[in-house]
mmCIF file with all atom_site columns, C-alpha atoms in Angstrom:
data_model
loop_
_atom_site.group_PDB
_atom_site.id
_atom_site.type_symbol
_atom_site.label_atom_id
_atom_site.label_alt_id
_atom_site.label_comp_id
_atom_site.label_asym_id
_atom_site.label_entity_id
_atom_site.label_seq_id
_atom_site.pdbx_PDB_ins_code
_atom_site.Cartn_x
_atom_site.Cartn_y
_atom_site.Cartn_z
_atom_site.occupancy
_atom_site.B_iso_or_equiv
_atom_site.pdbx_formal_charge
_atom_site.auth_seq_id
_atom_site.auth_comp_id
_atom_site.auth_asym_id
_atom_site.auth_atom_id
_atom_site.pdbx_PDB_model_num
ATOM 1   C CA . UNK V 1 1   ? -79.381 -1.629 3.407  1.00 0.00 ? 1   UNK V CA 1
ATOM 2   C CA . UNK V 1 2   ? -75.967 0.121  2.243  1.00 0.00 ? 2   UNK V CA 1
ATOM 3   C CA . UNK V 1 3   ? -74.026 1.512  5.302  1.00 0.00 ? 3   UNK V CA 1
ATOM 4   C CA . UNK V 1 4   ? -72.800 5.098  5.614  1.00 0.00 ? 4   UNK V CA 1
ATOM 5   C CA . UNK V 1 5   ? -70.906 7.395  7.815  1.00 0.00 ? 5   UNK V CA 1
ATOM 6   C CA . UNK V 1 6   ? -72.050 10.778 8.456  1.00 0.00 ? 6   UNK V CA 1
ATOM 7   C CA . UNK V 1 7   ? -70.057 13.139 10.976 1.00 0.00 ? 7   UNK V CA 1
ATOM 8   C CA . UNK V 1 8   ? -69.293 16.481 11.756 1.00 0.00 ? 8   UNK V CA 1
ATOM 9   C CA . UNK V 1 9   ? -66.806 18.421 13.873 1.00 0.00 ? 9   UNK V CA 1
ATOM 10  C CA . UNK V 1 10  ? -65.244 21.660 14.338 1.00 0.00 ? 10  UNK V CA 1
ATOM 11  C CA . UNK V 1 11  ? -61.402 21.467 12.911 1.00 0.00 ? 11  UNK V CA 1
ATOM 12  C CA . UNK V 1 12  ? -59.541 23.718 14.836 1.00 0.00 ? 12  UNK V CA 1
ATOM 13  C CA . UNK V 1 13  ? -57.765 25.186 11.798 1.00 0.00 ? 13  UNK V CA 1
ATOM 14  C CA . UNK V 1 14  ? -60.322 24.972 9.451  1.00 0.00 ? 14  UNK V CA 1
ATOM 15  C CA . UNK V 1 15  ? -63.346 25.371 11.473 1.00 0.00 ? 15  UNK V CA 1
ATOM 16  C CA . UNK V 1 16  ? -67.080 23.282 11.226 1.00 0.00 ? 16  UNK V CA 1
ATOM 17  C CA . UNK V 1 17  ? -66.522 20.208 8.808  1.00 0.00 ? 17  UNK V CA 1
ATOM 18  C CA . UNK V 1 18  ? -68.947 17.396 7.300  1.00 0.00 ? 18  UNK V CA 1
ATOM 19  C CA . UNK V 1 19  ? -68.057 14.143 6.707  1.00 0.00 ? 19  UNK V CA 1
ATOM 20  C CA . UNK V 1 20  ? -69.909 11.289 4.659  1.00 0.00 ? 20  UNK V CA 1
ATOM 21  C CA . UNK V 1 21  ? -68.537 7.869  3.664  1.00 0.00 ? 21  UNK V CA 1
ATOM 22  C CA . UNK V 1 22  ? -68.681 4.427  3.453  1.00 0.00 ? 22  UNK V CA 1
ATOM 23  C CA . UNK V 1 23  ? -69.557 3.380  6.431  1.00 0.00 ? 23  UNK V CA 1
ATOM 24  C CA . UNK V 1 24  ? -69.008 -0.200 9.028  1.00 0.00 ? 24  UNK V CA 1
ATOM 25  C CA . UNK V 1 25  ? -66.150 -1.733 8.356  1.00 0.00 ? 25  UNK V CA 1
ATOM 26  C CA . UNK V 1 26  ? -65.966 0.275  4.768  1.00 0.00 ? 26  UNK V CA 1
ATOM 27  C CA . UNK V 1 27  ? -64.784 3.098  6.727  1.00 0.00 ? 27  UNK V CA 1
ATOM 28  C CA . UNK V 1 28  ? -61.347 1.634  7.332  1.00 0.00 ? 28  UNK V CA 1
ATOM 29  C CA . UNK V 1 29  ? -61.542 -0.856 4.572  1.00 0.00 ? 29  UNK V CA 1
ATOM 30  C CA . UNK V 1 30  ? -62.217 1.479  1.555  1.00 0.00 ? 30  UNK V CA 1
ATOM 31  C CA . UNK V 1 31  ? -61.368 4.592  3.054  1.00 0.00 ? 31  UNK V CA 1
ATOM 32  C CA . UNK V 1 32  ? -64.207 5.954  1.064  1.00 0.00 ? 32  UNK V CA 1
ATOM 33  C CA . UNK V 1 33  ? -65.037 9.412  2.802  1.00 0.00 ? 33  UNK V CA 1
ATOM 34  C CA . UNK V 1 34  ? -65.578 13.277 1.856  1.00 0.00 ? 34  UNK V CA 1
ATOM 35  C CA . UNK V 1 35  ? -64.548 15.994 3.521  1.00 0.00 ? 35  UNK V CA 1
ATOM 36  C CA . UNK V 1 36  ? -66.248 19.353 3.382  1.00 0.00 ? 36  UNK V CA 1
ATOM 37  C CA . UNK V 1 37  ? -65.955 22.758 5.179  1.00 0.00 ? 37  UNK V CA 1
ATOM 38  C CA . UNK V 1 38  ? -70.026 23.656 6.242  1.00 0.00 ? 38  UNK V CA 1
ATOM 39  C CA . UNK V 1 39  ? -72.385 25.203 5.639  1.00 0.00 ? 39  UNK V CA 1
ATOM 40  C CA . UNK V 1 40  ? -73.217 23.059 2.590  1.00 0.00 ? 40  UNK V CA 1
ATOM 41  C CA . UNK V 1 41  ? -76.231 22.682 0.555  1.00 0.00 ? 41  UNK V CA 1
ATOM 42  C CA . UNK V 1 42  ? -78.422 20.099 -0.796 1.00 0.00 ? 42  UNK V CA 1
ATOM 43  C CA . UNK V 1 43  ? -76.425 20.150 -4.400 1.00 0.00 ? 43  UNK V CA 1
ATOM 44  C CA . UNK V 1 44  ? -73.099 19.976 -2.407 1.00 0.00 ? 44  UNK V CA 1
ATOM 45  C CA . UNK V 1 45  ? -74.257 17.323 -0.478 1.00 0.00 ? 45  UNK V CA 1
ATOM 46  C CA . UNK V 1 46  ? -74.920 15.154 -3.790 1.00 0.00 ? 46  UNK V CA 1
ATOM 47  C CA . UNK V 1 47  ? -71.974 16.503 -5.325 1.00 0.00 ? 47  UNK V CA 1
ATOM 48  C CA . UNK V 1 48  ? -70.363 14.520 -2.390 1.00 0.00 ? 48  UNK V CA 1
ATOM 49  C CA . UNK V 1 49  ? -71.688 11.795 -2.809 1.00 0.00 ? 49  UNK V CA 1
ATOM 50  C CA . UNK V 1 50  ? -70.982 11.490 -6.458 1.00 0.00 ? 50  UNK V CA 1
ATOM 51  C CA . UNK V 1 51  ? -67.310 11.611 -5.901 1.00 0.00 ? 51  UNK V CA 1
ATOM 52  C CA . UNK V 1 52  ? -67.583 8.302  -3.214 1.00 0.00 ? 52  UNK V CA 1
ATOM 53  C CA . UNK V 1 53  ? -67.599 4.614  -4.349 1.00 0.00 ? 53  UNK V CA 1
ATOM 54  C CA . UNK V 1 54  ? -70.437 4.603  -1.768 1.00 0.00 ? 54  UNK V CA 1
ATOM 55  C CA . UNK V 1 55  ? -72.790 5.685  -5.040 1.00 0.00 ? 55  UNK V CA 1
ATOM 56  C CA . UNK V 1 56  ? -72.076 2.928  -6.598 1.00 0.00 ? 56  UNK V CA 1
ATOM 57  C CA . UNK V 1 57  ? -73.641 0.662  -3.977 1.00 0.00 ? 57  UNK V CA 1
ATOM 58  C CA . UNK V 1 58  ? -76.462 3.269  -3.746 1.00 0.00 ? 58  UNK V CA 1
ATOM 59  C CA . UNK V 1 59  ? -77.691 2.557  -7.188 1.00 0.00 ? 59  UNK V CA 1
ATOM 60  C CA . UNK V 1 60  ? -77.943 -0.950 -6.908 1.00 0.00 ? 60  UNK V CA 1
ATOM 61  C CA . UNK V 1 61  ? -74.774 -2.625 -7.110 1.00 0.00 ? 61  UNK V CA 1
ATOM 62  C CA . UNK V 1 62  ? -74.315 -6.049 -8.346 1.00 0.00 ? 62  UNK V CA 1
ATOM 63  C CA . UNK V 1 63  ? -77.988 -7.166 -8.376 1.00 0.00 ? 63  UNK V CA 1
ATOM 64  C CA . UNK V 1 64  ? -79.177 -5.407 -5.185 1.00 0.00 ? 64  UNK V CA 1
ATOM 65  C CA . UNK V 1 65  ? -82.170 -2.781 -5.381 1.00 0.00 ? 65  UNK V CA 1
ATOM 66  C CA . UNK V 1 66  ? -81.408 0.615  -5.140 1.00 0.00 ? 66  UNK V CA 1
ATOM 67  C CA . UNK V 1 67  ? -80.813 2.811  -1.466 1.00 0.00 ? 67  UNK V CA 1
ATOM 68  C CA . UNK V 1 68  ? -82.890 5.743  -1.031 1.00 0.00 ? 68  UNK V CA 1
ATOM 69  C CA . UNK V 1 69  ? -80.246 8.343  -1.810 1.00 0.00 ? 69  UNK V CA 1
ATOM 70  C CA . UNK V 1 70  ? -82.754 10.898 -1.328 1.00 0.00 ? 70  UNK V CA 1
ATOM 71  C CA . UNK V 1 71  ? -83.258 10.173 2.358  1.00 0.00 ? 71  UNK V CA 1
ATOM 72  C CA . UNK V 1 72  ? -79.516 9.605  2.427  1.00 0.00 ? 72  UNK V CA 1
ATOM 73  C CA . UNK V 1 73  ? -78.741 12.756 1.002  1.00 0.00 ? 73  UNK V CA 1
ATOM 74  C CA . UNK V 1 74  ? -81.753 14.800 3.532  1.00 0.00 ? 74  UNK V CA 1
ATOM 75  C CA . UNK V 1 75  ? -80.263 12.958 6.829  1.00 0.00 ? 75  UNK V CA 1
ATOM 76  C CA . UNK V 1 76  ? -76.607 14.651 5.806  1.00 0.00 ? 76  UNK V CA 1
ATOM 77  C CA . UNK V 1 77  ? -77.750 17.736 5.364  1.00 0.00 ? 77  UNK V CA 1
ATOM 78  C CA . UNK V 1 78  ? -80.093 17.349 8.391  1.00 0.00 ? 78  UNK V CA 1
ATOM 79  C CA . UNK V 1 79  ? -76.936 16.328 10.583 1.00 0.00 ? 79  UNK V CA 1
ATOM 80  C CA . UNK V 1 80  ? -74.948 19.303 8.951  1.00 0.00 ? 80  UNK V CA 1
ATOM 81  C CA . UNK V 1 81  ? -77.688 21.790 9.862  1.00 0.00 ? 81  UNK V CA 1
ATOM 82  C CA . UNK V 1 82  ? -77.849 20.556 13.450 1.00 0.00 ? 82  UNK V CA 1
ATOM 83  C CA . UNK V 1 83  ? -73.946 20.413 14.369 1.00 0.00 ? 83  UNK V CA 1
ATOM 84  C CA . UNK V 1 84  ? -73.802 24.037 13.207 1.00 0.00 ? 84  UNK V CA 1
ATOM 85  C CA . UNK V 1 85  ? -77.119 24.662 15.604 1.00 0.00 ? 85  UNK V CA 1
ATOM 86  C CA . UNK V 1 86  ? -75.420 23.152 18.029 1.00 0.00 ? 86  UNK V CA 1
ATOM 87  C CA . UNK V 1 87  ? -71.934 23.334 18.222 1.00 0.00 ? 87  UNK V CA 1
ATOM 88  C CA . UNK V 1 88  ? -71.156 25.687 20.970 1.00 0.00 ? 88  UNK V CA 1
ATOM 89  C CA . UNK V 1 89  ? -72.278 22.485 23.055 1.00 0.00 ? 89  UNK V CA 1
ATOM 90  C CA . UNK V 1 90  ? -71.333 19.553 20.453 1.00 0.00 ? 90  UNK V CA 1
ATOM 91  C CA . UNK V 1 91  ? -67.483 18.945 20.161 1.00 0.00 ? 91  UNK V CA 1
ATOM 92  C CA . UNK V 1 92  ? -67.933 16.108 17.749 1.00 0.00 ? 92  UNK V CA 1
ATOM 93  C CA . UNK V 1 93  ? -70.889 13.960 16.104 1.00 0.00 ? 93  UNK V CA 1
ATOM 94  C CA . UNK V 1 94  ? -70.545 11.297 14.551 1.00 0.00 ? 94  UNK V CA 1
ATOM 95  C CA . UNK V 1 95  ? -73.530 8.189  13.105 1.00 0.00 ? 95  UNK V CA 1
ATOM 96  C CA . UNK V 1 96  ? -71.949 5.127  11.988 1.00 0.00 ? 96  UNK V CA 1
ATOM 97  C CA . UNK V 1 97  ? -73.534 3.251  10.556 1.00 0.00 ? 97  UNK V CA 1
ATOM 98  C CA . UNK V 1 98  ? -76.459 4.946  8.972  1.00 0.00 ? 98  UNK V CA 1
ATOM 99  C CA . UNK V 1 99  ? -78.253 2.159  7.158  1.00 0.00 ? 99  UNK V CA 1
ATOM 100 C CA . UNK V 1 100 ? -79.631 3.421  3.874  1.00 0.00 ? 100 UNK V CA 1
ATOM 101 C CA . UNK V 1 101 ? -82.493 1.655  3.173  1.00 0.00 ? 101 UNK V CA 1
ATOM 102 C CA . UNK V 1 102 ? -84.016 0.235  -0.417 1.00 0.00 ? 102 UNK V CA 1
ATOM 103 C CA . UNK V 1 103 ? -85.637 2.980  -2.200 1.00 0.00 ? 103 UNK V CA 1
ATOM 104 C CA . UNK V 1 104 ? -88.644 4.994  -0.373 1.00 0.00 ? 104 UNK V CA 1
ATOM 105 C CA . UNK V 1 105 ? -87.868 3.179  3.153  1.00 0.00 ? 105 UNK V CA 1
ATOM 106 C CA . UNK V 1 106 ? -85.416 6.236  4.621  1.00 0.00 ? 106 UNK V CA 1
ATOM 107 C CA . UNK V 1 107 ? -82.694 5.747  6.536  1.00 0.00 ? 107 UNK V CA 1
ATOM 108 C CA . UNK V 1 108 ? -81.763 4.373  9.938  1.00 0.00 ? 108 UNK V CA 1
ATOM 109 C CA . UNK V 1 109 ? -78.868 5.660  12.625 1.00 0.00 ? 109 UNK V CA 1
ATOM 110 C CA . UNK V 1 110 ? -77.224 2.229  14.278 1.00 0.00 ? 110 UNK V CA 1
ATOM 111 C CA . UNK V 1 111 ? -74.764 3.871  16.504 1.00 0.00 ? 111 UNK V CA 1
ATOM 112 C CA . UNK V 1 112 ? -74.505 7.540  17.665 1.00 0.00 ? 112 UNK V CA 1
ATOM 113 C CA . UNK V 1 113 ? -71.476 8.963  19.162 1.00 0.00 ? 113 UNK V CA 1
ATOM 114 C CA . UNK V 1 114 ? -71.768 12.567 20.645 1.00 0.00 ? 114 UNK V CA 1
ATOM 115 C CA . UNK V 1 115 ? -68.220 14.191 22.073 1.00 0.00 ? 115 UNK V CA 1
ATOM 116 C CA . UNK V 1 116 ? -69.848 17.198 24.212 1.00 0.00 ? 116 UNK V CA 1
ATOM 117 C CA . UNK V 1 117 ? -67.977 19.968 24.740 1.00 0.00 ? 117 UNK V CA 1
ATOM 118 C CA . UNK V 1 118 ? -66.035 19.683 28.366 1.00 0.00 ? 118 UNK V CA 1
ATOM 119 C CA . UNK V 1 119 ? -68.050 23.121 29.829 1.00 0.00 ? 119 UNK V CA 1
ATOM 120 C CA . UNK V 1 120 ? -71.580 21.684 28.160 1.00 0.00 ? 120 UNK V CA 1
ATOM 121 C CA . UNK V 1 121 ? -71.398 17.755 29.141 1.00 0.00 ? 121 UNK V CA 1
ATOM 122 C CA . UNK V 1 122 ? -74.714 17.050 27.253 1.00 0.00 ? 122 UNK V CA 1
ATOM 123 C CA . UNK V 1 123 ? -76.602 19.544 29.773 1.00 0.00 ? 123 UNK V CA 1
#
């Protein structure tokens, strides 16, 4: 599959922000990520995505089959919707990587980090 990154956090001068990337190694390597303050929606997810050389390998990239973008772009807007459910108790989220699977097979989380809050600790 192609590997992502998917995170959120709350900036302190910003406030609640998604992030979704190349992920792996890419992450430092390519430095392929987008940054954007949530709520977001489905079309602002893709829009995301569009802008990332991480597309590129979604579609198929030098002879590969294609990643199911769908499921890609569903799990980020999953994640996005959950960090803002629970944020009062999440400090930081972060999946990395997210395998994208070939087309129709979904995606699958490697590695999950969770930064609770210090008052919360995952309780």
């Amino acid at each position: 599959g192609v590997e992502a990154i998917v995170g959120a956090r709350t900036d302190p001068l910003y406030g609640p922000m998604l992030l979704v990337g190349s992920g792996g190694v890419l992450v430092e390597l390519a430095k392929d990520a987008a940054l954007r303050l949530l709520p977001v929606s489905a079309t602002e997810v893709a829009a995301m995505l569009d802008r990332l050389k991480l597309a590129t390998l979604l579609s198929g990239f030098r002879g590969r089959p294609a990643a199911d973008r769908p499921a890609l772009e569903a799990t980020v807007l999953a994640l996005a919707h959950f960090f803002l459910d629970h944020r009062a108790r999440i400090k930081d989220i972060e999946i990395n990587p997210l395998m994208v699977r070939p087309a129709g097979q979904g995606t699958v989380a490697v590695d999950v980090r969770v930064l609770w809050r210090e008052d919360s600790q995952g309780a």
